[in-house]
């Protein structure tokens, strides 16, 4: 079972808002990491190729990697996309639909703290240039603790809004904070999403669960040695694997906190 590193980035900036700073990579470090990926012999492939392999389609290259970006920060347009274009590397950008705004206007609503986010014109431009646009819910809620109509809005309605804006189907979804549950994954599948990424801080593989694809999350201080190990297929376990007891306990605790009106907040994982 070959380990496939699916790298998870958020913001790439020298001056991020304080709340996202722990999950922000500086542009110089980002370039170094991409160079390390290329020099290691990894072939960066579109996410859809990993998903196809998981579903029994064409095999991946012997050494494959995937680049993903969450939330939809404006620096993707101004910083990340030009770097990816220079290197000819594909990527998937998961946008929080409610955080995207019309040019010069305001967003329709998300629970993300204030930050420069993409506008709809930039999203459609990125889509037209070959960046895969995926969904990251409507508001960036913790999907495994919401109920009823909000689940539909976060998973189903956000898909429809994104497809209406882009003019074509979108098939890739990412769970906010990496949080899901069997019920959430069932709703994602029924809504027509073909894949969904979690976090897990583990390697993916062609045997991974297409609705719980494992990723490796980059932080502002991810050691170079750790990143090198990841490019060599070392330093983390490889999916698939079952949910741990800790994951189930943490979900139960967060549901309890949400039920009493004191939800566990903060972008601990995205």
CSV table of C-alpha atoms in Angstrom, one decimal:
chain,number,residue,atom,x,y,z
A,1,UNK,CA,0.0,0.0,0.0
A,2,UNK,CA,1.8,3.1,-1.3
A,3,UNK,CA,1.6,6.2,0.9
A,4,UNK,CA,0.3,9.3,-0.9
A,5,UNK,CA,0.9,12.6,0.8
A,6,UNK,CA,-2.1,14.9,0.4
A,7,UNK,CA,-0.8,18.2,1.7
A,8,UNK,CA,-3.2,20.6,3.4
A,9,UNK,CA,-2.5,24.3,3.4
A,10,UNK,CA,-4.5,27.3,4.5
A,11,UNK,CA,-3.1,30.7,4.2
A,12,UNK,CA,0.2,31.5,2.5
A,13,UNK,CA,1.2,34.9,3.7
A,14,UNK,CA,3.8,37.0,5.4
A,15,UNK,CA,1.2,39.0,7.3
A,16,UNK,CA,-1.8,36.8,8.2
A,17,UNK,CA,-4.5,37.7,10.7
A,18,UNK,CA,-3.5,36.4,14.2
A,19,UNK,CA,-6.3,33.7,14.3
A,20,UNK,CA,-5.0,31.9,11.2
A,21,UNK,CA,-1.3,32.6,11.8
A,22,UNK,CA,-0.6,29.1,13.3
A,23,UNK,CA,-1.8,27.5,10.1
A,24,UNK,CA,-0.1,30.0,7.7
A,25,UNK,CA,3.0,29.2,5.7
A,26,UNK,CA,5.2,32.1,4.6
A,27,UNK,CA,5.6,32.3,0.8
A,28,UNK,CA,9.4,31.7,0.9
A,29,UNK,CA,8.8,28.5,3.0
A,30,UNK,CA,6.0,27.5,0.6
A,31,UNK,CA,8.3,27.7,-2.4
A,32,UNK,CA,10.9,25.7,-0.5
A,33,UNK,CA,8.4,23.0,0.3
A,34,UNK,CA,7.2,22.8,-3.3
A,35,UNK,CA,10.8,22.5,-4.5
A,36,UNK,CA,11.3,19.7,-1.9
A,37,UNK,CA,8.3,17.9,-3.3
A,38,UNK,CA,9.6,18.1,-6.9
A,39,UNK,CA,13.2,17.3,-6.0
A,40,UNK,CA,12.0,14.2,-4.0
A,41,UNK,CA,10.7,12.7,-7.2
A,42,UNK,CA,7.0,13.0,-6.2
A,43,UNK,CA,4.6,13.6,-9.1
A,44,UNK,CA,2.0,16.1,-8.0
A,45,UNK,CA,-1.3,14.9,-9.5
A,46,UNK,CA,-4.8,16.4,-9.4
A,47,UNK,CA,-7.0,15.2,-6.6
A,48,UNK,CA,-9.4,13.6,-9.0
A,49,UNK,CA,-6.7,11.1,-10.0
A,50,UNK,CA,-6.4,9.9,-6.4
A,51,UNK,CA,-10.1,9.7,-6.2
A,52,UNK,CA,-10.3,7.7,-9.4
A,53,UNK,CA,-7.6,5.3,-8.2
A,54,UNK,CA,-9.5,4.8,-4.9
A,55,UNK,CA,-12.6,3.9,-7.0
A,56,UNK,CA,-10.6,1.3,-8.9
A,57,UNK,CA,-9.6,3.5,-11.9
A,58,UNK,CA,-6.1,4.0,-13.4
A,59,UNK,CA,-3.2,3.4,-11.0
A,60,UNK,CA,-1.3,6.4,-9.6
A,61,UNK,CA,2.3,7.0,-10.4
A,62,UNK,CA,4.7,5.1,-8.2
A,63,UNK,CA,5.4,8.3,-6.2
A,64,UNK,CA,2.3,10.6,-6.2
A,65,UNK,CA,1.3,13.6,-4.1
A,66,UNK,CA,-1.7,16.0,-4.0
A,67,UNK,CA,-1.9,19.7,-3.0
A,68,UNK,CA,-5.0,21.0,-1.3
A,69,UNK,CA,-5.9,24.4,0.2
A,70,UNK,CA,-8.8,25.1,2.6
A,71,UNK,CA,-11.1,28.1,3.3
A,72,UNK,CA,-10.5,30.4,0.4
A,73,UNK,CA,-8.1,33.1,1.5
A,74,UNK,CA,-7.4,35.9,-0.9
A,75,UNK,CA,-3.7,35.1,-0.8
A,76,UNK,CA,-4.4,32.0,-2.9
A,77,UNK,CA,-5.2,34.3,-5.8
A,78,UNK,CA,-2.3,36.7,-5.3
A,79,UNK,CA,0.4,34.4,-4.0
A,80,UNK,CA,-0.3,30.7,-4.3
A,81,UNK,CA,-1.8,30.5,-7.8
A,82,UNK,CA,1.2,32.3,-9.5
A,83,UNK,CA,3.7,30.0,-7.8
A,84,UNK,CA,1.7,26.9,-8.8
A,85,UNK,CA,1.5,28.3,-12.3
A,86,UNK,CA,5.2,28.8,-12.5
A,87,UNK,CA,5.9,25.2,-11.5
A,88,UNK,CA,3.0,23.7,-13.5
A,89,UNK,CA,1.5,22.1,-10.4
A,90,UNK,CA,-2.2,21.2,-10.0
A,91,UNK,CA,-4.1,21.9,-6.8
A,92,UNK,CA,-7.6,21.8,-5.3
A,93,UNK,CA,-9.0,24.8,-3.5
A,94,UNK,CA,-11.8,24.2,-1.0
A,95,UNK,CA,-13.8,27.4,-0.5
A,96,UNK,CA,-16.1,28.2,2.4
A,97,UNK,CA,-19.0,29.4,0.3
A,98,UNK,CA,-20.4,31.9,2.8
A,99,UNK,CA,-17.0,33.6,3.1
A,100,UNK,CA,-16.8,34.4,-0.6
A,101,UNK,CA,-18.1,37.8,-1.5
A,102,UNK,CA,-19.0,39.8,-4.6
A,103,UNK,CA,-16.2,42.1,-5.8
A,104,UNK,CA,-16.4,45.2,-3.6
A,105,UNK,CA,-19.2,43.6,-1.6
A,106,UNK,CA,-19.7,41.6,1.6
A,107,UNK,CA,-19.8,37.8,2.2
A,108,UNK,CA,-23.2,36.2,2.9
A,109,UNK,CA,-22.0,34.7,6.1
A,110,UNK,CA,-19.5,32.3,7.7
A,111,UNK,CA,-18.3,31.6,11.2
A,112,UNK,CA,-14.7,32.3,10.2
A,113,UNK,CA,-13.1,35.3,11.9
A,114,UNK,CA,-12.3,38.4,9.7
A,115,UNK,CA,-9.7,37.8,7.1
A,116,UNK,CA,-9.1,38.8,3.4
A,117,UNK,CA,-11.0,36.2,1.5
A,118,UNK,CA,-11.5,35.5,-2.2
A,119,UNK,CA,-14.3,37.2,-4.2
A,120,UNK,CA,-16.5,35.4,-6.7
A,121,UNK,CA,-14.7,36.8,-9.7
A,122,UNK,CA,-11.4,35.5,-8.4
A,123,UNK,CA,-12.9,32.1,-7.7
A,124,UNK,CA,-14.3,31.8,-11.2
A,125,UNK,CA,-11.0,33.0,-12.7
A,126,UNK,CA,-9.1,30.4,-10.7
A,127,UNK,CA,-11.5,27.7,-11.9
A,128,UNK,CA,-11.0,28.8,-15.5
A,129,UNK,CA,-7.2,28.6,-15.2
A,130,UNK,CA,-7.4,24.9,-14.1
A,131,UNK,CA,-7.5,25.1,-10.3
A,132,UNK,CA,-10.1,22.6,-9.0
A,133,UNK,CA,-12.6,24.4,-6.9
A,134,UNK,CA,-14.2,22.3,-4.1
A,135,UNK,CA,-16.7,22.9,-1.4
A,136,UNK,CA,-15.9,23.6,2.3
A,137,UNK,CA,-19.4,24.0,3.5
A,138,UNK,CA,-21.5,27.1,3.8
A,139,UNK,CA,-20.3,28.6,7.1
A,140,UNK,CA,-17.4,26.4,8.2
A,141,UNK,CA,-19.4,24.8,10.9
A,142,UNK,CA,-18.4,21.7,12.7
A,143,UNK,CA,-20.6,19.4,10.7
A,144,UNK,CA,-20.7,16.5,13.2
A,145,UNK,CA,-22.5,18.7,15.8
A,146,UNK,CA,-25.1,20.5,13.6
A,147,UNK,CA,-28.5,19.1,13.0
A,148,UNK,CA,-31.5,19.3,10.7
A,149,UNK,CA,-31.8,22.1,8.1
A,150,UNK,CA,-28.3,23.4,8.9
A,151,UNK,CA,-26.8,20.1,7.7
A,152,UNK,CA,-28.6,20.5,4.4
A,153,UNK,CA,-27.5,24.1,4.1
A,154,UNK,CA,-23.9,23.3,4.9
A,155,UNK,CA,-23.5,20.3,2.6
A,156,UNK,CA,-26.3,20.4,-0.1
A,157,UNK,CA,-27.1,24.1,-0.5
A,158,UNK,CA,-23.5,25.1,-0.6
A,159,UNK,CA,-22.9,22.7,-3.4
A,160,UNK,CA,-25.7,24.2,-5.4
A,161,UNK,CA,-24.5,27.7,-4.8
A,162,UNK,CA,-20.9,26.8,-5.9
A,163,UNK,CA,-22.1,25.1,-9.0
A,164,UNK,CA,-24.4,28.0,-9.9
A,165,UNK,CA,-21.4,30.4,-9.6
A,166,UNK,CA,-19.0,28.2,-11.6
A,167,UNK,CA,-21.5,26.9,-14.2
A,168,UNK,CA,-20.5,23.3,-13.8
A,169,UNK,CA,-20.6,20.4,-11.3
A,170,UNK,CA,-18.3,20.4,-8.3
A,171,UNK,CA,-17.4,17.1,-6.8
A,172,UNK,CA,-14.8,17.6,-4.1
A,173,UNK,CA,-15.7,18.4,-0.5
A,174,UNK,CA,-13.6,19.1,2.6
A,175,UNK,CA,-14.9,18.8,6.1
A,176,UNK,CA,-14.4,22.0,8.1
A,177,UNK,CA,-11.9,21.3,11.0
A,178,UNK,CA,-11.7,17.8,9.5
A,179,UNK,CA,-14.7,16.8,11.5
A,180,UNK,CA,-17.2,14.3,10.2
A,181,UNK,CA,-19.3,11.3,11.3
A,182,UNK,CA,-21.0,8.4,9.6
A,183,UNK,CA,-24.2,10.4,9.3
A,184,UNK,CA,-22.3,13.4,7.9
A,185,UNK,CA,-20.5,11.3,5.4
A,186,UNK,CA,-23.8,9.7,4.3
A,187,UNK,CA,-25.2,13.2,3.7
A,188,UNK,CA,-22.2,14.2,1.7
A,189,UNK,CA,-22.5,11.1,-0.5
A,190,UNK,CA,-26.2,11.6,-1.0
A,191,UNK,CA,-25.7,15.2,-2.0
A,192,UNK,CA,-23.5,14.1,-4.9
A,193,UNK,CA,-20.0,14.9,-3.7
A,194,UNK,CA,-17.7,12.3,-5.2
A,195,UNK,CA,-14.9,12.7,-2.6
A,196,UNK,CA,-14.4,14.3,0.8
A,197,UNK,CA,-11.1,15.1,2.6
A,198,UNK,CA,-10.5,15.0,6.3
A,199,UNK,CA,-7.3,15.7,8.1
A,200,UNK,CA,-6.0,12.8,10.2
A,201,UNK,CA,-2.4,14.0,9.7
A,202,UNK,CA,-1.8,10.8,7.9
A,203,UNK,CA,-0.9,9.6,4.4
A,204,UNK,CA,-3.7,8.7,2.0
A,205,UNK,CA,-3.5,5.8,-0.4
A,206,UNK,CA,-5.3,4.1,-3.3
A,207,UNK,CA,-7.1,2.1,-0.6
A,208,UNK,CA,-8.3,5.1,1.3
A,209,UNK,CA,-12.0,5.9,2.1
A,210,UNK,CA,-13.1,8.4,-0.7
A,211,UNK,CA,-15.3,10.2,1.8
A,212,UNK,CA,-12.6,10.4,4.5
A,213,UNK,CA,-9.4,11.0,2.6
A,214,UNK,CA,-6.4,11.6,4.9
A,215,UNK,CA,-4.3,14.7,4.7
A,216,UNK,CA,-1.1,16.1,6.2
A,217,UNK,CA,-1.6,19.6,7.6
A,218,UNK,CA,1.1,22.3,7.3
A,219,UNK,CA,1.6,24.7,10.2
A,220,UNK,CA,3.7,27.9,10.3
A,221,UNK,CA,6.4,25.9,12.2
A,222,UNK,CA,6.3,22.5,10.5
A,223,UNK,CA,9.9,21.4,10.8
A,224,UNK,CA,11.8,20.9,7.5
A,225,UNK,CA,12.8,17.5,8.7
A,226,UNK,CA,9.2,16.5,9.2
A,227,UNK,CA,8.3,17.7,5.7
A,228,UNK,CA,11.2,15.9,4.2
A,229,UNK,CA,10.0,12.7,5.9
A,230,UNK,CA,6.6,13.2,4.4
A,231,UNK,CA,8.0,13.6,0.9
A,232,UNK,CA,9.8,10.3,1.5
A,233,UNK,CA,6.7,8.5,2.7
A,234,UNK,CA,7.8,8.4,6.3
A,235,UNK,CA,6.7,9.8,9.6
A,236,UNK,CA,3.0,9.1,9.6
A,237,UNK,CA,0.6,6.2,9.3
A,238,UNK,CA,-1.2,5.4,6.0
A,239,UNK,CA,-4.9,5.2,5.5
A,240,UNK,CA,-7.3,3.5,5.6
A,241,UNK,CA,-7.9,2.9,9.3
A,242,UNK,CA,-10.9,3.0,11.6
A,243,UNK,CA,-11.9,6.0,13.8
A,244,UNK,CA,-10.2,6.0,17.1
A,245,UNK,CA,-11.9,5.9,20.4
A,246,UNK,CA,-10.4,9.4,21.1
A,247,UNK,CA,-12.1,10.7,17.9
A,248,UNK,CA,-15.5,9.4,19.0
A,249,UNK,CA,-15.0,10.8,22.5
A,250,UNK,CA,-14.0,14.2,21.2
A,251,UNK,CA,-17.1,14.2,18.9
A,252,UNK,CA,-19.4,13.4,21.9
A,253,UNK,CA,-17.8,16.1,24.0
A,254,UNK,CA,-18.2,18.7,21.3
A,255,UNK,CA,-21.8,17.7,20.8
A,256,UNK,CA,-22.5,18.1,24.5
A,257,UNK,CA,-20.9,21.5,24.5
A,258,UNK,CA,-22.9,22.6,21.5
A,259,UNK,CA,-26.1,21.3,23.1
A,260,UNK,CA,-25.6,23.4,26.2
A,261,UNK,CA,-24.9,26.5,24.2
A,262,UNK,CA,-21.1,26.6,24.8
A,263,UNK,CA,-19.6,25.1,21.7
A,264,UNK,CA,-15.9,24.3,21.4
A,265,UNK,CA,-14.6,27.0,19.1
A,266,UNK,CA,-11.5,27.9,17.2
A,267,UNK,CA,-10.0,26.6,14.0
A,268,UNK,CA,-8.2,23.7,15.6
A,269,UNK,CA,-8.1,21.8,12.4
A,270,UNK,CA,-9.5,22.8,9.0
